Amino acid sequence: GGGGGVMGGTVSRRERGAPKKKPPPWDDADVAKHSPVVKASWNRCMEKKGYFELGGLYYDTLFEEAPELGPMFTLERERMGVKFVDMLAAMVAVVDSPPGMHSKLESLAPMHIERGVQA
C-alpha cells in the first residue's frame, strides 16, 4: 500500500518523498456516534441521486461557483464525477476507522499538491 495514482502511474511514498504520518487524535465515542450518521446520509444520497448524478452535481456546482478551477481538471466531467464519488464512497466505507480515513486522505495529497491546490 501507500501508493497513489499520479498522472497515470503509481508513485510510492518513498519515491515522492512523503513520509507516512500518524493520524490526528480521535475520540472513539465520537467515531461511534457520528459514523453511522455519515453512512446513513451517504446511503440516502446514493438512493436519491446515484453515482453519476451525484458526481455531476458536484462538478457542475464547483465550476459554477469557481469557473477559474476548470483548467485544473483534464478529464471529462463524467469520469471526474465517477472518480470523485468513488473516493467519497471509499471514505464513507472507512468512516468508522480514523486511521483508515487518514490513510485515504493522505494518498490524495500528492496529486492535489502537484496541481497547485492550496488550502
Short mmCIF file of N, CA, C and O in Angstrom, two decimals:
data_model
loop_
_atom_site.label_atom_id
_atom_site.label_comp_id
_atom_site.label_asym_id
_atom_site.label_seq_id
_atom_site.Cartn_x
_atom_site.Cartn_y
_atom_site.Cartn_z
N GLY A 1 0.81 -1.18 0.00
CA GLY A 1 0.00 0.00 0.00
C GLY A 1 0.85 1.24 0.00
O GLY A 1 2.05 1.20 -0.15
N GLY A 2 0.20 2.36 0.13
CA GLY A 2 0.91 3.61 0.24
C GLY A 2 1.09 4.33 -1.07
O GLY A 2 1.51 5.46 -1.09
N GLY A 3 0.82 3.66 -2.19
CA GLY A 3 0.98 4.33 -3.48
C GLY A 3 -0.24 5.16 -3.80
O GLY A 3 -1.33 4.91 -3.32
N GLY A 4 -0.03 6.14 -4.63
CA GLY A 4 -1.15 6.96 -5.06
C GLY A 4 -1.06 7.19 -6.55
O GLY A 4 0.02 7.29 -7.09
N GLY A 5 -2.18 7.20 -7.21
CA GLY A 5 -2.17 7.43 -8.65
C GLY A 5 -1.77 8.86 -8.96
O GLY A 5 -2.31 9.80 -8.41
N VAL A 6 -0.77 9.01 -9.80
CA VAL A 6 -0.31 10.33 -10.20
C VAL A 6 -0.07 10.30 -11.70
O VAL A 6 0.80 9.58 -12.18
N MET A 7 -0.87 11.06 -12.45
CA MET A 7 -0.69 11.18 -13.88
C MET A 7 -0.57 9.82 -14.57
O MET A 7 0.36 9.57 -15.32
N GLY A 8 -1.45 8.92 -14.24
CA GLY A 8 -1.50 7.63 -14.91
C GLY A 8 -0.58 6.57 -14.33
O GLY A 8 -0.56 5.45 -14.79
N GLY A 9 0.21 6.89 -13.34
CA GLY A 9 1.12 5.91 -12.75
C GLY A 9 0.93 5.86 -11.25
O GLY A 9 0.20 6.64 -10.68
N THR A 10 1.63 4.94 -10.63
CA THR A 10 1.58 4.83 -9.19
C THR A 10 2.94 5.21 -8.63
O THR A 10 3.95 4.72 -9.10
N VAL A 11 2.95 6.08 -7.65
CA VAL A 11 4.18 6.55 -7.05
C VAL A 11 4.14 6.22 -5.57
O VAL A 11 3.18 6.56 -4.89
N SER A 12 5.19 5.57 -5.07
CA SER A 12 5.22 5.22 -3.66
C SER A 12 5.52 6.45 -2.82
O SER A 12 6.02 7.46 -3.30
N ARG A 13 5.23 6.35 -1.52
CA ARG A 13 5.56 7.44 -0.60
C ARG A 13 7.04 7.75 -0.65
O ARG A 13 7.45 8.90 -0.62
N ARG A 14 7.85 6.72 -0.68
CA ARG A 14 9.30 6.92 -0.70
C ARG A 14 9.72 7.68 -1.95
O ARG A 14 10.51 8.60 -1.89
N GLU A 15 9.16 7.32 -3.10
CA GLU A 15 9.50 7.98 -4.36
C GLU A 15 9.09 9.45 -4.38
O GLU A 15 9.75 10.27 -4.98
N ARG A 16 7.98 9.76 -3.73
CA ARG A 16 7.52 11.15 -3.75
C ARG A 16 7.99 11.92 -2.52
O ARG A 16 7.64 13.07 -2.33
N GLY A 17 8.78 11.26 -1.67
CA GLY A 17 9.37 11.94 -0.53
C GLY A 17 8.39 12.32 0.56
O GLY A 17 8.61 13.26 1.30
N ALA A 18 7.30 11.60 0.68
CA ALA A 18 6.28 11.91 1.68
C ALA A 18 6.25 10.83 2.75
O ALA A 18 5.74 9.75 2.50
N PRO A 19 6.80 11.12 3.91
CA PRO A 19 6.76 10.11 4.98
C PRO A 19 5.34 9.90 5.47
O PRO A 19 4.53 10.83 5.47
N LYS A 20 5.04 8.69 5.87
CA LYS A 20 3.72 8.40 6.42
C LYS A 20 3.59 9.09 7.77
O LYS A 20 4.48 9.02 8.60
N LYS A 21 2.48 9.76 7.95
CA LYS A 21 2.24 10.47 9.21
C LYS A 21 1.18 9.73 10.01
O LYS A 21 0.33 9.06 9.46
N LYS A 22 1.25 9.92 11.32
CA LYS A 22 0.23 9.34 12.18
C LYS A 22 -1.06 10.14 12.03
O LYS A 22 -1.02 11.35 11.84
N PRO A 23 -2.21 9.46 12.13
CA PRO A 23 -3.47 10.21 12.09
C PRO A 23 -3.59 11.10 13.32
O PRO A 23 -3.01 10.82 14.36
N PRO A 24 -4.35 12.18 13.19
CA PRO A 24 -4.56 13.03 14.37
C PRO A 24 -5.35 12.26 15.43
O PRO A 24 -5.98 11.25 15.13
N PRO A 25 -5.32 12.74 16.66
CA PRO A 25 -6.06 12.04 17.71
C PRO A 25 -7.57 12.08 17.44
O PRO A 25 -8.07 12.99 16.80
N TRP A 26 -8.25 11.06 17.93
CA TRP A 26 -9.70 10.99 17.77
C TRP A 26 -10.30 10.39 19.02
O TRP A 26 -9.61 9.79 19.83
N ASP A 27 -11.58 10.57 19.17
CA ASP A 27 -12.32 10.06 20.31
C ASP A 27 -13.21 8.92 19.83
O ASP A 27 -14.06 9.13 18.97
N ASP A 28 -12.99 7.73 20.35
CA ASP A 28 -13.75 6.56 19.92
C ASP A 28 -15.26 6.76 20.08
O ASP A 28 -16.04 6.28 19.25
N ALA A 29 -15.67 7.45 21.13
CA ALA A 29 -17.10 7.68 21.35
C ALA A 29 -17.68 8.56 20.24
O ALA A 29 -18.79 8.31 19.76
N ASP A 30 -16.92 9.58 19.82
CA ASP A 30 -17.38 10.43 18.72
C ASP A 30 -17.47 9.65 17.42
O ASP A 30 -18.42 9.81 16.66
N VAL A 31 -16.48 8.81 17.17
CA VAL A 31 -16.50 7.99 15.96
C VAL A 31 -17.72 7.08 15.98
O VAL A 31 -18.46 6.98 14.99
N ALA A 32 -17.96 6.42 17.10
CA ALA A 32 -19.11 5.51 17.21
C ALA A 32 -20.44 6.25 17.07
O ALA A 32 -21.40 5.72 16.51
N LYS A 33 -20.49 7.50 17.54
CA LYS A 33 -21.72 8.28 17.47
C LYS A 33 -21.98 8.80 16.05
O LYS A 33 -23.11 8.76 15.57
N HIS A 34 -20.94 9.30 15.39
CA HIS A 34 -21.13 10.00 14.12
C HIS A 34 -20.99 9.14 12.88
O HIS A 34 -21.62 9.44 11.86
N SER A 35 -20.22 8.08 12.93
CA SER A 35 -20.01 7.29 11.71
C SER A 35 -21.30 6.65 11.19
O SER A 35 -21.52 6.64 9.97
N PRO A 36 -22.21 6.15 12.04
CA PRO A 36 -23.47 5.62 11.49
C PRO A 36 -24.31 6.70 10.79
O PRO A 36 -24.98 6.42 9.80
N VAL A 37 -24.25 7.93 11.30
CA VAL A 37 -25.00 9.02 10.69
C VAL A 37 -24.41 9.33 9.31
O VAL A 37 -25.15 9.52 8.34
N VAL A 38 -23.09 9.36 9.21
CA VAL A 38 -22.44 9.61 7.92
C VAL A 38 -22.81 8.52 6.93
O VAL A 38 -23.17 8.80 5.78
N LYS A 39 -22.74 7.27 7.37
CA LYS A 39 -23.06 6.15 6.47
C LYS A 39 -24.52 6.20 6.02
O LYS A 39 -24.83 5.98 4.85
N ALA A 40 -25.42 6.50 6.95
CA ALA A 40 -26.85 6.57 6.59
C ALA A 40 -27.10 7.73 5.62
O ALA A 40 -27.87 7.59 4.66
N SER A 41 -26.45 8.86 5.86
CA SER A 41 -26.60 10.01 4.96
C SER A 41 -26.08 9.69 3.57
O SER A 41 -26.69 10.04 2.56
N TRP A 42 -24.93 9.02 3.51
CA TRP A 42 -24.36 8.63 2.23
C TRP A 42 -25.30 7.68 1.49
O TRP A 42 -25.55 7.85 0.29
N ASN A 43 -25.83 6.70 2.19
CA ASN A 43 -26.75 5.76 1.56
C ASN A 43 -27.98 6.48 1.01
O ASN A 43 -28.47 6.17 -0.07
N ARG A 44 -28.45 7.46 1.75
CA ARG A 44 -29.61 8.23 1.29
C ARG A 44 -29.27 9.03 0.03
O ARG A 44 -30.07 9.11 -0.90
N CYS A 45 -28.09 9.63 0.00
CA CYS A 45 -27.64 10.35 -1.21
C CYS A 45 -27.60 9.41 -2.40
O CYS A 45 -28.04 9.76 -3.50
N MET A 46 -27.08 8.22 -2.19
CA MET A 46 -26.97 7.25 -3.28
C MET A 46 -28.35 6.81 -3.76
O MET A 46 -28.57 6.61 -4.95
N GLU A 47 -29.28 6.67 -2.82
CA GLU A 47 -30.65 6.30 -3.20
C GLU A 47 -31.34 7.42 -3.98
O GLU A 47 -32.04 7.16 -4.95
N LYS A 48 -31.12 8.65 -3.56
CA LYS A 48 -31.81 9.80 -4.17
C LYS A 48 -31.21 10.20 -5.52
O LYS A 48 -31.94 10.55 -6.44
N LYS A 49 -29.87 10.19 -5.62
CA LYS A 49 -29.22 10.73 -6.81
C LYS A 49 -28.43 9.68 -7.59
O LYS A 49 -28.38 9.74 -8.81
N GLY A 50 -27.78 8.79 -6.92
CA GLY A 50 -26.96 7.80 -7.61
C GLY A 50 -25.58 8.33 -7.96
O GLY A 50 -25.30 9.53 -7.88
N TYR A 51 -24.73 7.41 -8.34
CA TYR A 51 -23.33 7.69 -8.61
C TYR A 51 -23.11 8.80 -9.63
O TYR A 51 -22.44 9.79 -9.37
N PHE A 52 -23.64 8.61 -10.82
CA PHE A 52 -23.34 9.53 -11.91
C PHE A 52 -23.92 10.92 -11.67
O PHE A 52 -23.25 11.93 -11.89
N GLU A 53 -25.15 10.97 -11.18
CA GLU A 53 -25.77 12.26 -10.96
C GLU A 53 -25.09 13.02 -9.83
O GLU A 53 -24.86 14.23 -9.93
N LEU A 54 -24.74 12.33 -8.76
CA LEU A 54 -24.09 12.99 -7.63
C LEU A 54 -22.74 13.58 -8.03
O LEU A 54 -22.43 14.72 -7.72
N GLY A 55 -21.95 12.80 -8.75
CA GLY A 55 -20.66 13.30 -9.21
C GLY A 55 -20.81 14.47 -10.15
O GLY A 55 -20.08 15.47 -10.05
N GLY A 56 -21.77 14.40 -11.05
CA GLY A 56 -22.02 15.50 -11.97
C GLY A 56 -22.46 16.76 -11.26
O GLY A 56 -22.02 17.87 -11.58
N LEU A 57 -23.34 16.61 -10.27
CA LEU A 57 -23.80 17.76 -9.49
C LEU A 57 -22.64 18.45 -8.78
O LEU A 57 -22.58 19.69 -8.71
N TYR A 58 -21.73 17.65 -8.25
CA TYR A 58 -20.58 18.22 -7.55
C TYR A 58 -19.78 19.12 -8.50
O TYR A 58 -19.51 20.28 -8.19
N TYR A 59 -19.41 18.59 -9.66
CA TYR A 59 -18.59 19.36 -10.58
C TYR A 59 -19.36 20.51 -11.23
O TYR A 59 -18.79 21.58 -11.46
N ASP A 60 -20.63 20.33 -11.50
CA ASP A 60 -21.43 21.45 -12.01
C ASP A 60 -21.41 22.61 -11.02
O ASP A 60 -21.21 23.76 -11.40
N THR A 61 -21.61 22.29 -9.75
CA THR A 61 -21.63 23.32 -8.71
C THR A 61 -20.25 23.95 -8.55
O THR A 61 -20.12 25.18 -8.45
N LEU A 62 -19.21 23.11 -8.52
CA LEU A 62 -17.85 23.62 -8.37
C LEU A 62 -17.52 24.62 -9.48
O LEU A 62 -17.04 25.72 -9.22
N PHE A 63 -17.78 24.23 -10.73
CA PHE A 63 -17.41 25.09 -11.85
C PHE A 63 -18.33 26.31 -11.98
O PHE A 63 -17.92 27.34 -12.50
N GLU A 64 -19.54 26.20 -11.47
CA GLU A 64 -20.43 27.37 -11.45
C GLU A 64 -19.94 28.39 -10.43
O GLU A 64 -19.92 29.59 -10.68
N GLU A 65 -19.52 27.89 -9.26
CA GLU A 65 -19.05 28.76 -8.19
C GLU A 65 -17.64 29.27 -8.41
O GLU A 65 -17.29 30.36 -7.96
N ALA A 66 -16.80 28.48 -9.07
CA ALA A 66 -15.40 28.84 -9.27
C ALA A 66 -14.93 28.41 -10.66
O ALA A 66 -14.17 27.45 -10.81
N PRO A 67 -15.39 29.09 -11.71
CA PRO A 67 -15.05 28.69 -13.08
C PRO A 67 -13.56 28.69 -13.37
O PRO A 67 -13.09 27.95 -14.23
N GLU A 68 -12.80 29.47 -12.62
CA GLU A 68 -11.35 29.51 -12.83
C GLU A 68 -10.66 28.18 -12.51
O GLU A 68 -9.53 27.95 -12.91
N LEU A 69 -11.36 27.29 -11.81
CA LEU A 69 -10.79 25.98 -11.49
C LEU A 69 -10.88 25.00 -12.65
O LEU A 69 -10.19 23.98 -12.66
N GLY A 70 -11.73 25.28 -13.62
CA GLY A 70 -11.94 24.38 -14.74
C GLY A 70 -10.67 23.86 -15.39
O GLY A 70 -10.53 22.65 -15.62
N PRO A 71 -9.68 24.73 -15.69
CA PRO A 71 -8.46 24.25 -16.34
C PRO A 71 -7.63 23.25 -15.52
O PRO A 71 -6.79 22.55 -16.08
N MET A 72 -7.87 23.17 -14.22
CA MET A 72 -7.13 22.21 -13.39
C MET A 72 -7.59 20.77 -13.65
O MET A 72 -6.90 19.83 -13.28
N PHE A 73 -8.74 20.60 -14.27
CA PHE A 73 -9.34 19.29 -14.45
C PHE A 73 -9.21 18.88 -15.92
O PHE A 73 -9.70 19.58 -16.80
N THR A 74 -8.55 17.75 -16.14
CA THR A 74 -8.25 17.32 -17.51
C THR A 74 -9.18 16.23 -18.02
O THR A 74 -9.23 15.99 -19.21
N LEU A 75 -9.90 15.57 -17.15
CA LEU A 75 -10.81 14.50 -17.57
C LEU A 75 -12.18 15.08 -17.90
O LEU A 75 -12.55 16.15 -17.42
N GLU A 76 -12.95 14.34 -18.69
CA GLU A 76 -14.31 14.79 -18.95
C GLU A 76 -15.12 14.69 -17.66
O GLU A 76 -14.83 13.90 -16.77
N ARG A 77 -16.13 15.53 -17.57
CA ARG A 77 -16.94 15.68 -16.36
C ARG A 77 -17.45 14.35 -15.82
O ARG A 77 -17.43 14.11 -14.61
N GLU A 78 -17.93 13.46 -16.68
CA GLU A 78 -18.49 12.19 -16.22
C GLU A 78 -17.43 11.35 -15.51
O GLU A 78 -17.69 10.77 -14.46
N ARG A 79 -16.24 11.28 -16.09
CA ARG A 79 -15.17 10.48 -15.45
C ARG A 79 -14.73 11.11 -14.14
O ARG A 79 -14.46 10.41 -13.17
N MET A 80 -14.64 12.45 -14.13
CA MET A 80 -14.27 13.13 -12.88
C MET A 80 -15.32 12.85 -11.81
O MET A 80 -14.98 12.60 -10.65
N GLY A 81 -16.59 12.91 -12.20
CA GLY A 81 -17.66 12.67 -11.24
C GLY A 81 -17.60 11.28 -10.65
O GLY A 81 -17.75 11.09 -9.44
N VAL A 82 -17.33 10.29 -11.49
CA VAL A 82 -17.22 8.91 -11.00
C VAL A 82 -16.04 8.78 -10.06
O VAL A 82 -16.14 8.16 -9.00
N LYS A 83 -14.90 9.36 -10.42
CA LYS A 83 -13.72 9.29 -9.55
C LYS A 83 -14.00 9.96 -8.20
O LYS A 83 -13.59 9.45 -7.15
N PHE A 84 -14.68 11.10 -8.24
CA PHE A 84 -14.99 11.81 -7.01
C PHE A 84 -15.91 10.97 -6.12
O PHE A 84 -15.65 10.82 -4.91
N VAL A 85 -16.96 10.42 -6.69
CA VAL A 85 -17.89 9.61 -5.91
C VAL A 85 -17.22 8.32 -5.44
O VAL A 85 -17.47 7.87 -4.32
N ASP A 86 -16.35 7.75 -6.26
CA ASP A 86 -15.58 6.57 -5.82
C ASP A 86 -14.80 6.89 -4.54
O ASP A 86 -14.78 6.11 -3.59
N MET A 87 -14.12 8.05 -4.54
CA MET A 87 -13.32 8.41 -3.36
C MET A 87 -14.22 8.68 -2.16
O MET A 87 -13.91 8.25 -1.05
N LEU A 88 -15.33 9.36 -2.37
CA LEU A 88 -16.25 9.58 -1.25
C LEU A 88 -16.77 8.25 -0.70
O LEU A 88 -16.85 8.07 0.52
N ALA A 89 -17.12 7.35 -1.59
CA ALA A 89 -17.60 6.03 -1.15
C ALA A 89 -16.53 5.30 -0.36
O ALA A 89 -16.82 4.66 0.66
N ALA A 90 -15.28 5.41 -0.80
CA ALA A 90 -14.18 4.77 -0.08
C ALA A 90 -13.99 5.41 1.30
O ALA A 90 -13.71 4.70 2.28
N MET A 91 -14.17 6.72 1.38
CA MET A 91 -14.05 7.40 2.68
C MET A 91 -15.19 6.99 3.61
O MET A 91 -14.96 6.74 4.79
N VAL A 92 -16.39 6.94 3.08
CA VAL A 92 -17.54 6.54 3.91
C VAL A 92 -17.36 5.10 4.40
O VAL A 92 -17.69 4.79 5.54
N ALA A 93 -16.79 4.25 3.56
CA ALA A 93 -16.59 2.85 3.95
C ALA A 93 -15.67 2.71 5.16
O ALA A 93 -15.80 1.76 5.92
N VAL A 94 -14.76 3.67 5.36
CA VAL A 94 -13.82 3.60 6.49
C VAL A 94 -14.06 4.72 7.51
O VAL A 94 -13.19 5.00 8.33
N VAL A 95 -15.24 5.35 7.45
CA VAL A 95 -15.53 6.46 8.35
C VAL A 95 -15.45 6.04 9.82
O VAL A 95 -15.17 6.87 10.69
N ASP A 96 -15.62 4.77 10.09
CA ASP A 96 -15.52 4.30 11.47
C ASP A 96 -14.10 3.91 11.85
O ASP A 96 -13.85 3.38 12.93
N SER A 97 -13.13 4.21 10.97
CA SER A 97 -11.72 3.94 11.23
C SER A 97 -10.89 5.19 10.92
O SER A 97 -10.45 5.38 9.78
N PRO A 98 -10.68 6.06 11.91
CA PRO A 98 -9.88 7.26 11.64
C PRO A 98 -8.52 6.98 10.98
O PRO A 98 -8.15 7.70 10.06
N PRO A 99 -7.78 5.93 11.39
CA PRO A 99 -6.53 5.67 10.67
C PRO A 99 -6.77 5.32 9.19
O PRO A 99 -5.98 5.72 8.32
N GLY A 100 -7.85 4.62 8.90
CA GLY A 100 -8.17 4.29 7.51
C GLY A 100 -8.51 5.53 6.71
O GLY A 100 -8.07 5.69 5.56
N MET A 101 -9.29 6.43 7.31
CA MET A 101 -9.62 7.69 6.64
C MET A 101 -8.36 8.52 6.41
O MET A 101 -8.17 9.09 5.34
N HIS A 102 -7.52 8.58 7.42
CA HIS A 102 -6.28 9.36 7.31
C HIS A 102 -5.43 8.83 6.15
O HIS A 102 -4.91 9.61 5.34
N SER A 103 -5.31 7.53 6.07
CA SER A 103 -4.51 6.92 5.00
C SER A 103 -5.07 7.27 3.62
O SER A 103 -4.33 7.61 2.69
N LYS A 104 -6.38 7.18 3.46
CA LYS A 104 -7.01 7.51 2.18
C LYS A 104 -6.81 8.98 1.83
O LYS A 104 -6.48 9.32 0.69
N LEU A 105 -7.01 9.86 2.79
CA LEU A 105 -6.82 11.29 2.53
C LEU A 105 -5.37 11.61 2.22
O LEU A 105 -5.07 12.40 1.33
N GLU A 106 -4.47 10.98 2.96
CA GLU A 106 -3.04 11.21 2.75
C GLU A 106 -2.62 10.81 1.33
O GLU A 106 -1.77 11.44 0.72
N SER A 107 -3.25 9.78 0.78
CA SER A 107 -2.90 9.32 -0.56
C SER A 107 -3.33 10.32 -1.64
O SER A 107 -2.81 10.29 -2.75
N LEU A 108 -4.27 11.21 -1.33
CA LEU A 108 -4.73 12.21 -2.29
C LEU A 108 -3.83 13.44 -2.35
O LEU A 108 -3.84 14.17 -3.35
N ALA A 109 -3.06 13.67 -1.32
CA ALA A 109 -2.29 14.91 -1.21
C ALA A 109 -1.32 15.14 -2.38
O ALA A 109 -1.30 16.23 -2.94
N PRO A 110 -0.49 14.17 -2.77
CA PRO A 110 0.49 14.45 -3.83
C PRO A 110 -0.13 14.95 -5.13
O PRO A 110 0.38 15.90 -5.73
N MET A 111 -1.21 14.35 -5.56
CA MET A 111 -1.86 14.77 -6.81
C MET A 111 -2.35 16.21 -6.67
O MET A 111 -2.19 17.02 -7.57
N HIS A 112 -2.97 16.52 -5.55
CA HIS A 112 -3.51 17.86 -5.35
C HIS A 112 -2.41 18.91 -5.25
O HIS A 112 -2.52 20.00 -5.79
N ILE A 113 -1.34 18.58 -4.55
CA ILE A 113 -0.21 19.50 -4.45
C ILE A 113 0.42 19.73 -5.81
O ILE A 113 0.72 20.86 -6.19
N GLU A 114 0.58 18.65 -6.58
CA GLU A 114 1.16 18.75 -7.92
C GLU A 114 0.35 19.68 -8.81
O GLU A 114 0.89 20.37 -9.68
N ARG A 115 -0.94 19.71 -8.61
CA ARG A 115 -1.82 20.54 -9.44
C ARG A 115 -2.01 21.94 -8.89
O ARG A 115 -2.80 22.71 -9.44
N GLY A 116 -1.35 22.24 -7.79
CA GLY A 116 -1.40 23.60 -7.27
C GLY A 116 -2.54 23.89 -6.33
O GLY A 116 -2.82 25.06 -6.03
N VAL A 117 -3.20 22.87 -5.81
CA VAL A 117 -4.31 23.08 -4.88
C VAL A 117 -3.73 23.58 -3.56
O VAL A 117 -2.76 23.05 -3.05
N GLN A 118 -4.34 24.63 -3.03
CA GLN A 118 -3.92 25.17 -1.75
C GLN A 118 -5.11 25.25 -0.81
O GLN A 118 -6.22 25.50 -1.24
N ALA A 119 -4.84 25.04 0.47
CA ALA A 119 -5.91 25.10 1.48
C ALA A 119 -6.28 26.53 1.77
O ALA A 119 -5.55 27.43 1.61
#
